[in-house]
PDB file of C-alpha atoms in Angstrom:
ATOM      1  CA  UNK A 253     -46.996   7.529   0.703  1.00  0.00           C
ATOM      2  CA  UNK A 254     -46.984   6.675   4.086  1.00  0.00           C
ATOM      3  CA  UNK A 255     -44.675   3.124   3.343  1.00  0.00           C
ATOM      4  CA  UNK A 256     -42.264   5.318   1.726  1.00  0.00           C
ATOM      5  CA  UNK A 257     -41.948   7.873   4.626  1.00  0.00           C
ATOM      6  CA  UNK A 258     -41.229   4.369   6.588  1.00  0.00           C
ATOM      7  CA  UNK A 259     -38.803   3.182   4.463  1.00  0.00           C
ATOM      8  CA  UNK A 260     -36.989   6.875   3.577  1.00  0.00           C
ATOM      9  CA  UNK A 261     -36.911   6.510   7.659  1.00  0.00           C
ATOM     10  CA  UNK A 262     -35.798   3.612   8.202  1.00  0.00           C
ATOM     11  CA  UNK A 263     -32.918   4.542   5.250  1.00  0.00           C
ATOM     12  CA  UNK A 264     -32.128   7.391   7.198  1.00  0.00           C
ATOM     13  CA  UNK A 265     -31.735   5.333  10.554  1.00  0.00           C
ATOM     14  CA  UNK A 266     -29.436   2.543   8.567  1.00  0.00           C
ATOM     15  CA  UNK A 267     -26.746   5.155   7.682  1.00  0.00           C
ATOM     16  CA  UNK A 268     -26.136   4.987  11.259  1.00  0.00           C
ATOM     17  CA  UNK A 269     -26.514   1.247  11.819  1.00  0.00           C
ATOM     18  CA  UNK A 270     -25.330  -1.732  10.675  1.00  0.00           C
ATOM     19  CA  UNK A 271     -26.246  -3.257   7.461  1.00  0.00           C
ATOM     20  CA  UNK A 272     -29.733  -4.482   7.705  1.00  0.00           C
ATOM     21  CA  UNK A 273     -28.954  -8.093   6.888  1.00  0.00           C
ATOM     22  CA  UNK A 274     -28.651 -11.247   8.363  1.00  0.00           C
ATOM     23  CA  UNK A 275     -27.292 -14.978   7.101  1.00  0.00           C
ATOM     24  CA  UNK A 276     -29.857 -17.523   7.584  1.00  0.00           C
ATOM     25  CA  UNK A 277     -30.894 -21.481   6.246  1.00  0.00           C
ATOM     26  CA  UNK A 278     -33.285 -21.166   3.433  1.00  0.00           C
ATOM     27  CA  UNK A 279     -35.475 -23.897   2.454  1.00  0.00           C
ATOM     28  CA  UNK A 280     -33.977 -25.164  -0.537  1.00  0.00           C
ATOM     29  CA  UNK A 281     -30.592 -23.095  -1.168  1.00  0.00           C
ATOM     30  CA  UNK A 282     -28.586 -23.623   1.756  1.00  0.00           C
ATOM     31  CA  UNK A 283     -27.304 -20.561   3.119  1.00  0.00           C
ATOM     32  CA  UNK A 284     -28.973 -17.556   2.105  1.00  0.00           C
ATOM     33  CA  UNK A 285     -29.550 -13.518   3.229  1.00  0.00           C
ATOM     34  CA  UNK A 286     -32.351 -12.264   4.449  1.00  0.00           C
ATOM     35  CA  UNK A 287     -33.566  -8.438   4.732  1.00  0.00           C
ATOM     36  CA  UNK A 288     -33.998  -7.439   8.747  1.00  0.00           C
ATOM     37  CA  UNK A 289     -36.349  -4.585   7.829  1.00  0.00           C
ATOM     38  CA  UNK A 290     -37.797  -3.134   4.849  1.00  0.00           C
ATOM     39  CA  UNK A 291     -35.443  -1.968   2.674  1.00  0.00           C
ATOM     40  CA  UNK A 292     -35.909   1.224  -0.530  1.00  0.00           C
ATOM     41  CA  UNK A 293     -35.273   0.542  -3.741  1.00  0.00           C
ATOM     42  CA  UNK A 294     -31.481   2.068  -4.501  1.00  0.00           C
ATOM     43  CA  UNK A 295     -30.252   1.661  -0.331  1.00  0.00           C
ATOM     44  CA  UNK A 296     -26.675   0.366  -0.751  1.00  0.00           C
ATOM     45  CA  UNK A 297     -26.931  -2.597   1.786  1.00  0.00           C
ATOM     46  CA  UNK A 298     -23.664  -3.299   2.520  1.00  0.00           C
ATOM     47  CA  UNK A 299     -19.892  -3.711   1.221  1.00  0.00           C
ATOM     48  CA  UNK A 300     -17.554  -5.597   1.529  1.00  0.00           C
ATOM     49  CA  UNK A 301     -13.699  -6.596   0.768  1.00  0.00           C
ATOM     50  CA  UNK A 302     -11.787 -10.067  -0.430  1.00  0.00           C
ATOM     51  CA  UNK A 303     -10.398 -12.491   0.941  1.00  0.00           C
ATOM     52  CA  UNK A 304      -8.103 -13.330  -1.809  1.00  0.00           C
ATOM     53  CA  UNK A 305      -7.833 -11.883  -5.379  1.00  0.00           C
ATOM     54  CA  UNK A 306      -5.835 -11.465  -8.163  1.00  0.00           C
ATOM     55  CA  UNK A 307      -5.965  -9.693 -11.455  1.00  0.00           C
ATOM     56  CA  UNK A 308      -6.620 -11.407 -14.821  1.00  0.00           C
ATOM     57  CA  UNK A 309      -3.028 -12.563 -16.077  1.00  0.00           C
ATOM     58  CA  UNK A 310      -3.781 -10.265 -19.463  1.00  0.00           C
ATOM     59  CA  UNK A 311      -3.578  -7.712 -17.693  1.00  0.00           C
ATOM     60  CA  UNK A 312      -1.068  -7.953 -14.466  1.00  0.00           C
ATOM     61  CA  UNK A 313       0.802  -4.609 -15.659  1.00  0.00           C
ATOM     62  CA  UNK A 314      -2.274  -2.566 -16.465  1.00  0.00           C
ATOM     63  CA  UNK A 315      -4.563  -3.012 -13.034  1.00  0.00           C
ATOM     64  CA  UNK A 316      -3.046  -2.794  -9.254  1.00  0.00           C
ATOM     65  CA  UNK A 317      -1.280  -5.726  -8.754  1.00  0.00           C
ATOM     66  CA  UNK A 318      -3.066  -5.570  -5.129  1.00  0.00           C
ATOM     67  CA  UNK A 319      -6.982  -3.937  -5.316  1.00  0.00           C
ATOM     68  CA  UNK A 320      -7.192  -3.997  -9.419  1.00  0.00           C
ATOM     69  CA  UNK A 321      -7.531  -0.447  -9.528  1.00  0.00           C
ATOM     70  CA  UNK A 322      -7.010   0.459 -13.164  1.00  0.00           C
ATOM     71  CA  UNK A 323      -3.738   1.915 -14.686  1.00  0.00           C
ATOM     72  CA  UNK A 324      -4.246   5.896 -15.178  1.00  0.00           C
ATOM     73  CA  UNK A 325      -1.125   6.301 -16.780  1.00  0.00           C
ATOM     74  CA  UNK A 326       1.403   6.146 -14.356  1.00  0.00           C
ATOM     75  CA  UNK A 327       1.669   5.053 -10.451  1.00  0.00           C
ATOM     76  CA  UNK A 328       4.269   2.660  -8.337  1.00  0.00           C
ATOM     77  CA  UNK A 329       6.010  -0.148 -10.241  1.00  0.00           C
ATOM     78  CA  UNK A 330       7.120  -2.779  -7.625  1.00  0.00           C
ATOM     79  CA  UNK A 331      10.805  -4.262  -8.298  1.00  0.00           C
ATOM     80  CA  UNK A 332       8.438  -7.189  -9.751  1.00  0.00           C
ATOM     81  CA  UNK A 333       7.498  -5.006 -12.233  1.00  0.00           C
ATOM     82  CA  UNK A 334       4.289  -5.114 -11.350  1.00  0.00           C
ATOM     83  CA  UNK A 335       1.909  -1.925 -10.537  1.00  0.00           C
ATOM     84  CA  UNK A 336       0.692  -0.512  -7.551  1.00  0.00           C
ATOM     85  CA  UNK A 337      -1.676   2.430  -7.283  1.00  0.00           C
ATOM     86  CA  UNK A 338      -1.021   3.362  -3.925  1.00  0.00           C
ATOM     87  CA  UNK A 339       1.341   3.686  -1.240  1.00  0.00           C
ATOM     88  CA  UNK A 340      -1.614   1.659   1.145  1.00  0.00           C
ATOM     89  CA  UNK A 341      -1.729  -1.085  -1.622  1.00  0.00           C
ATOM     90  CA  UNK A 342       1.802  -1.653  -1.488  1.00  0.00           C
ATOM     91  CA  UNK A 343       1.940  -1.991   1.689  1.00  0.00           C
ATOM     92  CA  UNK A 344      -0.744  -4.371   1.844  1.00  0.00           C
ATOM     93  CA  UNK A 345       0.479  -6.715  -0.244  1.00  0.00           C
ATOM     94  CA  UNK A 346       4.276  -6.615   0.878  1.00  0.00           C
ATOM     95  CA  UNK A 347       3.600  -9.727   2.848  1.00  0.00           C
ATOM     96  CA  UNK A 348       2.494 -11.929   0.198  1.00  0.00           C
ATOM     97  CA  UNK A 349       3.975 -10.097  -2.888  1.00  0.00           C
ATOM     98  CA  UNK A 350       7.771 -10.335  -0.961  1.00  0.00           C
ATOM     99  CA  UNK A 351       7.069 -13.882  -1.080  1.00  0.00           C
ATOM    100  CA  UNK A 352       6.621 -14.631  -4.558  1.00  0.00           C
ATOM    101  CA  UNK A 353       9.299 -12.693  -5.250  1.00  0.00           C
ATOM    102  CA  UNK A 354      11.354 -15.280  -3.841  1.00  0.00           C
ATOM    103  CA  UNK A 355      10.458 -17.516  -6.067  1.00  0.00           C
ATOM    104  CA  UNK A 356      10.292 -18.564 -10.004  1.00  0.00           C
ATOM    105  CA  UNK A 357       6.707 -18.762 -11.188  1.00  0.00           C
ATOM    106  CA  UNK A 358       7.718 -19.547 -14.795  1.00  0.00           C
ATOM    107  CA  UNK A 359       7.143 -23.280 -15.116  1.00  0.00           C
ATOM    108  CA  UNK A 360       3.480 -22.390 -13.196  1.00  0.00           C
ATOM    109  CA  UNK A 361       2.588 -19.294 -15.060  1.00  0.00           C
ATOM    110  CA  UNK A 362       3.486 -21.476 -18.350  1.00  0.00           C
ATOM    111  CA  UNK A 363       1.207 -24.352 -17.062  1.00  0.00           C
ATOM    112  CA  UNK A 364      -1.996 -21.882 -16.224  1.00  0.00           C
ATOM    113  CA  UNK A 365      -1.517 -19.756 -19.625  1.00  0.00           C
ATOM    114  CA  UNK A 366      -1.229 -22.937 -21.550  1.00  0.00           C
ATOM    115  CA  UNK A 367      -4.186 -24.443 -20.423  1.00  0.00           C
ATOM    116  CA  UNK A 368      -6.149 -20.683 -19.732  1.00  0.00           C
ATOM    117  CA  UNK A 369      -6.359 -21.885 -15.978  1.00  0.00           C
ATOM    118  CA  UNK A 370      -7.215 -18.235 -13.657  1.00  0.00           C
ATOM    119  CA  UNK A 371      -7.957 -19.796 -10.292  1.00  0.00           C
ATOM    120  CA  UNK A 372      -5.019 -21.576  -9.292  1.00  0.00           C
ATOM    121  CA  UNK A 373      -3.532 -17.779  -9.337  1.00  0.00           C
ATOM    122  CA  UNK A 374      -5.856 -17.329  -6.563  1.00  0.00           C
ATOM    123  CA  UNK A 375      -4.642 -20.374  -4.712  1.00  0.00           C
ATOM    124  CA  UNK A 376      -0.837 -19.687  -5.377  1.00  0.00           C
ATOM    125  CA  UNK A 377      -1.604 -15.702  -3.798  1.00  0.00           C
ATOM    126  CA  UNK A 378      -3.622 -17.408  -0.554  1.00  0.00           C
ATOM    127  CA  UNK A 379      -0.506 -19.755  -0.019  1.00  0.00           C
ATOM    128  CA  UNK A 380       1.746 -16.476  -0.638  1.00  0.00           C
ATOM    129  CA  UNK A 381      -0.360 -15.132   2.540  1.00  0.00           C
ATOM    130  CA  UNK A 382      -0.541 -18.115   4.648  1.00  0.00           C
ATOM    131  CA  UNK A 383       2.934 -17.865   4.487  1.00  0.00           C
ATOM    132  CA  UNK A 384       3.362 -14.251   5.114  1.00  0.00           C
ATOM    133  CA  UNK A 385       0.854 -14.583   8.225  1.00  0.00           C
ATOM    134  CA  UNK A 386      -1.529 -12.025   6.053  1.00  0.00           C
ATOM    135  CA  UNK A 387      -4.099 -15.355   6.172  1.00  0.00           C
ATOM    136  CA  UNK A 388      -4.948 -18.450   7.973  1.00  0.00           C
ATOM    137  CA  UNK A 389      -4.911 -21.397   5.991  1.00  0.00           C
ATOM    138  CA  UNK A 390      -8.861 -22.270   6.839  1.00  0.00           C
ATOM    139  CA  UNK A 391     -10.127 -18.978   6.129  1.00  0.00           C
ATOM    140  CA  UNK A 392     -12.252 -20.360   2.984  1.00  0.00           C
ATOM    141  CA  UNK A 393     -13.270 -23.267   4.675  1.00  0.00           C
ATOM    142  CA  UNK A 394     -17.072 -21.452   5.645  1.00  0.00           C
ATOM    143  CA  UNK A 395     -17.560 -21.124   1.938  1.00  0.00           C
ATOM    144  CA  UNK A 396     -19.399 -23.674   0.058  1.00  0.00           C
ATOM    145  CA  UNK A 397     -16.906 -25.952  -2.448  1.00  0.00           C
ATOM    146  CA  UNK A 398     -17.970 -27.262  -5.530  1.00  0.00           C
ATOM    147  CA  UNK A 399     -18.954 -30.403  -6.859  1.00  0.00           C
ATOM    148  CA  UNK A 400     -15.329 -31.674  -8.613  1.00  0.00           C
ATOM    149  CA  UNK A 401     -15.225 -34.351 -11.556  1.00  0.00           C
ATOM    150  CA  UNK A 402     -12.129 -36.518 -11.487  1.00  0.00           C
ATOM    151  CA  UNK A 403     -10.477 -35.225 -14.476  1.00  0.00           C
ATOM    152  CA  UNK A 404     -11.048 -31.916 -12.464  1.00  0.00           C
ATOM    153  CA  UNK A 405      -9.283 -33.529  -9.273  1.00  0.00           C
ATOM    154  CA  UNK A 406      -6.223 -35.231 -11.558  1.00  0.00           C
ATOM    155  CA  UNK A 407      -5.648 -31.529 -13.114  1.00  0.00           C
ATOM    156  CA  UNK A 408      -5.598 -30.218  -9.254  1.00  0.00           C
ATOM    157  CA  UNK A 409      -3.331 -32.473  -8.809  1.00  0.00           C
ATOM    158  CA  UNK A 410      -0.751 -31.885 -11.028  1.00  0.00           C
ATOM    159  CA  UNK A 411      -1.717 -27.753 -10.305  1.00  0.00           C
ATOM    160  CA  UNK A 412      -0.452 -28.764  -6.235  1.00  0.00           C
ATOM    161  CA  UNK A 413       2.506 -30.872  -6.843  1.00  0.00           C
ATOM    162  CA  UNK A 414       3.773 -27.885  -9.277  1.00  0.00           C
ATOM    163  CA  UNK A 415       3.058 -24.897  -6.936  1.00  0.00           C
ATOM    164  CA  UNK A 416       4.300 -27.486  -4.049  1.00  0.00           C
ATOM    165  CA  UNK A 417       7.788 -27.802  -5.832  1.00  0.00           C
ATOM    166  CA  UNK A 418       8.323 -24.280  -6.590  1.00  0.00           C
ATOM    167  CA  UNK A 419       7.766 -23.086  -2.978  1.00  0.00           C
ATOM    168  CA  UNK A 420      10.276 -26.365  -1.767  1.00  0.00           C
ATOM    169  CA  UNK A 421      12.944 -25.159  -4.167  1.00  0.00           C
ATOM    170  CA  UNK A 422      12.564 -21.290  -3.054  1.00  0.00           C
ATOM    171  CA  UNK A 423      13.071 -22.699   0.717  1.00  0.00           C
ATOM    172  CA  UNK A 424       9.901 -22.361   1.912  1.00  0.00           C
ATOM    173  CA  UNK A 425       9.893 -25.607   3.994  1.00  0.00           C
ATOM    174  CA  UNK A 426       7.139 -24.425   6.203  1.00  0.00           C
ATOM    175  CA  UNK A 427       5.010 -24.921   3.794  1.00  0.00           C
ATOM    176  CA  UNK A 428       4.417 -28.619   4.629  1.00  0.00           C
ATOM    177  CA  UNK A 429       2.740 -27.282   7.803  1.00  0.00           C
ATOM    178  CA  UNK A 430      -0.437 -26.519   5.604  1.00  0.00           C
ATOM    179  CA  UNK A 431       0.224 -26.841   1.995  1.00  0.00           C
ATOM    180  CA  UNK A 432      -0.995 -30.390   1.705  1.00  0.00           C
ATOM    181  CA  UNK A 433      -2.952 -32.110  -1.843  1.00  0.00           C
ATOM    182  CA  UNK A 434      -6.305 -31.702   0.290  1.00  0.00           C
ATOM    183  CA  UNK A 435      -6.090 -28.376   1.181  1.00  0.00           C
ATOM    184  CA  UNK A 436      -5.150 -27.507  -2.091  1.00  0.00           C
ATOM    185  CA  UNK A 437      -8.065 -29.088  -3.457  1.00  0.00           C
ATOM    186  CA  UNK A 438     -10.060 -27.776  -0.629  1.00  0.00           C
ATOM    187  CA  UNK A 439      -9.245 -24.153  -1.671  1.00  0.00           C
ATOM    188  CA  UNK A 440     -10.264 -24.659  -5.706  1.00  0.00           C
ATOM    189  CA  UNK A 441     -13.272 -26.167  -4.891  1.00  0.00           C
ATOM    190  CA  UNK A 442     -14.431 -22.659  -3.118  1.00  0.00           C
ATOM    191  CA  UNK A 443     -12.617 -20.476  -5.008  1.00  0.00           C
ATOM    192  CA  UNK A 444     -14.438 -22.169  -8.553  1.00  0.00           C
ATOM    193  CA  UNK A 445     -17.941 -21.714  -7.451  1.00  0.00           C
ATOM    194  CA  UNK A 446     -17.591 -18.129  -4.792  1.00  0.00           C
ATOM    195  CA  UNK A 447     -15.250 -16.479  -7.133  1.00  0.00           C
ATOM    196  CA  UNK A 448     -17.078 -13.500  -8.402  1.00  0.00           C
ATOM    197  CA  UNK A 449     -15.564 -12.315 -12.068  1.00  0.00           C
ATOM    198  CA  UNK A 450     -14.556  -8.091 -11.455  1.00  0.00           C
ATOM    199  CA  UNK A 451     -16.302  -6.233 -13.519  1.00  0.00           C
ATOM    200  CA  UNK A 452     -15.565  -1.987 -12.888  1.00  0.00           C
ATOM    201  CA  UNK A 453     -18.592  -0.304 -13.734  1.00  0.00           C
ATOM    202  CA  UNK A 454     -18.650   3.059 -12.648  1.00  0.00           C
ATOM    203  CA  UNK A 455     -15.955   5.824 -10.969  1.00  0.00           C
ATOM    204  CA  UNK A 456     -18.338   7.367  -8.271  1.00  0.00           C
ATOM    205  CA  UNK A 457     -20.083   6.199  -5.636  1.00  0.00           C
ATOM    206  CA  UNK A 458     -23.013   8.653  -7.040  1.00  0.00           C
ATOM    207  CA  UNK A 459     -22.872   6.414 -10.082  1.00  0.00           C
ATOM    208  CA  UNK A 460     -24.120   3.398  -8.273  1.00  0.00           C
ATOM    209  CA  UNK A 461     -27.063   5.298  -6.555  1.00  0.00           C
ATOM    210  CA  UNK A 462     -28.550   6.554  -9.604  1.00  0.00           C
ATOM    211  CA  UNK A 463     -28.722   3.161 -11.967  1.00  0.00           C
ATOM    212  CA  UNK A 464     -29.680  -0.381 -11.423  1.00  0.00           C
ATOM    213  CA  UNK A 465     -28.390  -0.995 -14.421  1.00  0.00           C
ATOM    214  CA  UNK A 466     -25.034  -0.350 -14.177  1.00  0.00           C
ATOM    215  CA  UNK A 467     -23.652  -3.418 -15.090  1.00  0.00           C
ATOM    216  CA  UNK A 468     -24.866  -2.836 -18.843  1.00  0.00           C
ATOM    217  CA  UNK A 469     -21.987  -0.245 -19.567  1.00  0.00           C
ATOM    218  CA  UNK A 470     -19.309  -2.116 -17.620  1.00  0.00           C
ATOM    219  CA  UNK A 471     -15.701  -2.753 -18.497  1.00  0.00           C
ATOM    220  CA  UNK A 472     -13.802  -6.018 -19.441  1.00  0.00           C
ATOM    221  CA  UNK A 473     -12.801  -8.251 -16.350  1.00  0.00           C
ATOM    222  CA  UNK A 474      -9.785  -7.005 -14.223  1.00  0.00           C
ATOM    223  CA  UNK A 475      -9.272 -10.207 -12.503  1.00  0.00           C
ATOM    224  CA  UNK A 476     -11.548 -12.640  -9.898  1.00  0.00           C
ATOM    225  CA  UNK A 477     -11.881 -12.165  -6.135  1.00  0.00           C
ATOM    226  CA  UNK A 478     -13.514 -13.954  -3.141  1.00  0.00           C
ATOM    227  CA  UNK A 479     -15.937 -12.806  -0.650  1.00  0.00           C
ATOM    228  CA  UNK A 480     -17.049 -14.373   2.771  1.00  0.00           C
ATOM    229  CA  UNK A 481     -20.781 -12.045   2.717  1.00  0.00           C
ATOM    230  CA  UNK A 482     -21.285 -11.407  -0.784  1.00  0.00           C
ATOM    231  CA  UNK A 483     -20.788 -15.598  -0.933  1.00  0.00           C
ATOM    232  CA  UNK A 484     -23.718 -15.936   0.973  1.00  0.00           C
ATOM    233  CA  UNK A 485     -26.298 -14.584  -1.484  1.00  0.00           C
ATOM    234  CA  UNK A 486     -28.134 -17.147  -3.251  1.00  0.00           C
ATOM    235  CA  UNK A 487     -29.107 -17.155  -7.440  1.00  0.00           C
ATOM    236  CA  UNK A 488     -32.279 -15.417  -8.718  1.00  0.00           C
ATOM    237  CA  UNK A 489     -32.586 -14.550 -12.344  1.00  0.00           C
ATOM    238  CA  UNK A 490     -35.217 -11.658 -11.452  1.00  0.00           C
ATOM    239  CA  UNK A 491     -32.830 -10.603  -8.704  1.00  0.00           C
ATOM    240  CA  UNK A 492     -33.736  -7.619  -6.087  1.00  0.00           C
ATOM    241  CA  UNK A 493     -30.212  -7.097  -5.199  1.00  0.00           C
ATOM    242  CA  UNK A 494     -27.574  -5.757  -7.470  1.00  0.00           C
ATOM    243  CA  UNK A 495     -23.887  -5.994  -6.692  1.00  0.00           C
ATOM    244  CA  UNK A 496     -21.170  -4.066  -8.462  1.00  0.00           C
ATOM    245  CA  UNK A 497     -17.414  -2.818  -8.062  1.00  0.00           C
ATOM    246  CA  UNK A 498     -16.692   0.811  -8.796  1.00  0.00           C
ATOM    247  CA  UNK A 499     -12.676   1.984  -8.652  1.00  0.00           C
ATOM    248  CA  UNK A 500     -11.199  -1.276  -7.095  1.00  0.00           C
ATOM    249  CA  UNK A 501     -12.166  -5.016  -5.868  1.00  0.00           C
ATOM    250  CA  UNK A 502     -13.999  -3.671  -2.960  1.00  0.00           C
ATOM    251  CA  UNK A 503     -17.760  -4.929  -3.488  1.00  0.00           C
ATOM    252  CA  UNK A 504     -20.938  -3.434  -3.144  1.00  0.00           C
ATOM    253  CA  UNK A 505     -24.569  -4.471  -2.591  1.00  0.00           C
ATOM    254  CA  UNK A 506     -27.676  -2.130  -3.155  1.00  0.00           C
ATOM    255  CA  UNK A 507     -31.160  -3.009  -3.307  1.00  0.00           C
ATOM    256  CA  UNK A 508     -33.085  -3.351  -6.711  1.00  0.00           C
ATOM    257  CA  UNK A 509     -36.272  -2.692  -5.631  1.00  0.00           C
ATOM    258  CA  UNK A 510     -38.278  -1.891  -2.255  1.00  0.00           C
ATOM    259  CA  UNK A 511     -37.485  -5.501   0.316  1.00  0.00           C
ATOM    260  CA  UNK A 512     -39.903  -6.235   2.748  1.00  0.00           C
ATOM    261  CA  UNK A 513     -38.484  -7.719   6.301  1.00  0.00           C
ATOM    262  CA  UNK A 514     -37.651 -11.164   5.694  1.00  0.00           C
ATOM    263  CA  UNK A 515     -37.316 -11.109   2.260  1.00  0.00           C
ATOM    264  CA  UNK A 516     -34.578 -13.081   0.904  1.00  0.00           C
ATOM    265  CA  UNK A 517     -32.213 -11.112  -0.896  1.00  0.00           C
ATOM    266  CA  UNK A 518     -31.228 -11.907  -3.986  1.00  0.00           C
ATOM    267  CA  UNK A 519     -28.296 -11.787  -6.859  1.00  0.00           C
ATOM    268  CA  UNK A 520     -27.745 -12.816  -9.923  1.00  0.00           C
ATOM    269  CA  UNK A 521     -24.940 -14.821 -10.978  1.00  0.00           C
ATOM    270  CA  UNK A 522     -25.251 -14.284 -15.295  1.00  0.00           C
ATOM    271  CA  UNK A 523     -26.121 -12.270 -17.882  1.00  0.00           C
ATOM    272  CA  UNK A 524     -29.893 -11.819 -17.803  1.00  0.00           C
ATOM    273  CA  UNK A 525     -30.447 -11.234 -20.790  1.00  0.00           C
ATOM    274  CA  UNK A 526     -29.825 -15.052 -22.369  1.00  0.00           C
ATOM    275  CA  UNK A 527     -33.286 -16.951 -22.643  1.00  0.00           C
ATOM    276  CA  UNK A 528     -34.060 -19.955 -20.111  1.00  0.00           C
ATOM    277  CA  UNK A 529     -32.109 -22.398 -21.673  1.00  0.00           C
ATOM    278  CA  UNK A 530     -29.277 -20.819 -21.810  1.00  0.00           C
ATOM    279  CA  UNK A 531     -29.080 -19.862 -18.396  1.00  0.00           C
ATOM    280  CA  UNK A 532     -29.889 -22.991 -17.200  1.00  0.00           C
ATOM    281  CA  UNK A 533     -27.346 -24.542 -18.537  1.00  0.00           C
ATOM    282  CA  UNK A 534     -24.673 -22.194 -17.666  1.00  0.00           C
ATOM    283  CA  UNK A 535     -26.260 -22.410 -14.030  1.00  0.00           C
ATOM    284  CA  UNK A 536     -25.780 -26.352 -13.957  1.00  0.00           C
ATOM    285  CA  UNK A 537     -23.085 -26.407 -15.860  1.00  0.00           C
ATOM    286  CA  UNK A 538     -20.657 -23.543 -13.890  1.00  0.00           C
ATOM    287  CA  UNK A 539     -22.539 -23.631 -10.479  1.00  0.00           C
ATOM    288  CA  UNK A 540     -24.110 -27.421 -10.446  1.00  0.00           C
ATOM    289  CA  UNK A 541     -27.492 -26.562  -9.908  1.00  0.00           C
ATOM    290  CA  UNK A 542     -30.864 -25.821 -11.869  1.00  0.00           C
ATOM    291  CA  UNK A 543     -32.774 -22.515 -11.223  1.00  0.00           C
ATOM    292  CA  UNK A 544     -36.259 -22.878  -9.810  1.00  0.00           C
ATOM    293  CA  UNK A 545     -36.868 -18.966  -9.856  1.00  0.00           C
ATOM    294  CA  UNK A 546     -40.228 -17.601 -11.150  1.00  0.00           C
ATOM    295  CA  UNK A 547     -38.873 -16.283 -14.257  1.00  0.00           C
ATOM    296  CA  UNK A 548     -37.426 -19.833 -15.030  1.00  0.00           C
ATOM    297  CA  UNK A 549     -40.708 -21.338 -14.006  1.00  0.00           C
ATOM    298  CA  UNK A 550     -42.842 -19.138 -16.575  1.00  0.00           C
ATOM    299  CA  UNK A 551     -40.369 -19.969 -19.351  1.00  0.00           C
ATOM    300  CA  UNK A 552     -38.874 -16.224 -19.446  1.00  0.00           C
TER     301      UNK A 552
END
């Protein structure tokens, strides 16, 4: 009783702080984040918005073309044609969305769809806002990139001198300042292993609170999004930290169980529910490396 008067305090106290995190060097996993005082079971820890994102190409007309809000029925159509829920979101994405409109995607959108490609959307909207000034051109660089094979690197390849032509032929010259084969490259390789799949799962923030299971009932994918915090949170698949997207792309984290101070915290990157196998080999084969959790170890 006592430990839970601490930790309903200590609750009570972070509502006025900041979040009770911190980034730190594990021992194995690289980067990792670590509780800075005992956290209760259900606390949301923290939350957090993208750095880039952009909504699955089935459904560009049906989600906000700028947070992937869902469609209620009617809202703000952009000359684009795509929608906008909000006055806000249209004006946050007038700096990159009036640059695409200056050019024609068709040959690119035609090379993604054909080959069912999703990231190099994500790369094509971060160039949109380099260009705009909404980004730097480094600002994934703190993220870890993946490991890429070279039939990987030739299909990046072809991706860069495609997106490099279209932007060329629209006028954007300055786009030789940073648009380069590396940094495109440079930008895949985080965006394929941070890029967290958007999954709406609830329409209140009461909703979170009251289930750790949320992600059970949730929707179909609105579209993919990158994070520099929620990046930072290493694989477990017995995981004491839960992260989930309500109304929009904003992100948040809340605690699965009571954390001690110290305690790594933890998310998990797949569907629990497969057996070992199977989520080892979606681990090595989609994030390149194999799970030593305790679940894993006992053969769970």
């Amino acid at each position: 009783m006592l430990l839970r008067r601490r930790l309903l305090s200590t609750a009570a106290a972070a509502a006025r702080g900041p979040p009770p995190i911190r980034v730190d060097l594990t021992a194995s996993a690289g980067r990792g984040v670590f509780a800075t005082r005992p956290v209760p079971a259900g606390e949301l820890l923290h939350s957090a918005q993208p750095l880039v994102c952009h909504p699955s190409p089935s459904l560009l007309h049906e989600v906000c073309y700028s947070c992937l809000r869902r469609k209620p029925g009617e809202g703000r159509v952009s000359s684009g044609g795509y929608y906008f829920c909000s006055d806000a979101c249209r004006e946050h994405a007038k700096g990159f969305h009036d640059v695409e409109k200056n050019a024609d995607w068709t040959s690119f959108d035609d090379h993604c769809s054909s080959r069912g490609l999703k990231y190099p959307y994500m790369a094509k909207r971060l160039a949109c806002m380099v260009i705009s000034g909404a980004a730097n051109a480094d600002c994934l660089n703190i993220l870890q990139p993946a490991h890429l094979h070279q039939g990987t690197l030739i299909e990046m390849e072809e991706e860069f001198e495609l997106l490099e032509s279209i932007f060329r032929k629209a006028g954007f010259q300055e786009v030789t300042t940073f648009l380069t084969k590396e940094w495109y490259i440079n930008v895949l390789a985080r965006i394929r292993i941070n890029a967290f799949r958007i999954e709406l799962v609830a329409s209140s923030y009461e909703n979170l609170l009251s289930s750790a299971a949320a992600s059970v009932s949730c929707d179909a994918s609105v579209g993919n999004a990158v994070y520099m915090l929620p990046s930072f949170y290493n694989h477990d698949c017995d995981p004491n930290t839960h992260i989930v997207w309500l109304e929009n792309v904003d992100v948040k984290l809340k605690a699965l169980r009571d954390i001690e101070e110290g305690e790594e915290l933890r998310i998990c990157y797949i569907d629990t529910s497969m057996d070992v196998n199977a989520r080892q080999k979606i681990l090595a084969d989609g994030f390149g490396f194999e799970c030593h959790c305790l679940r894993c170890l006992s053969g769970d």
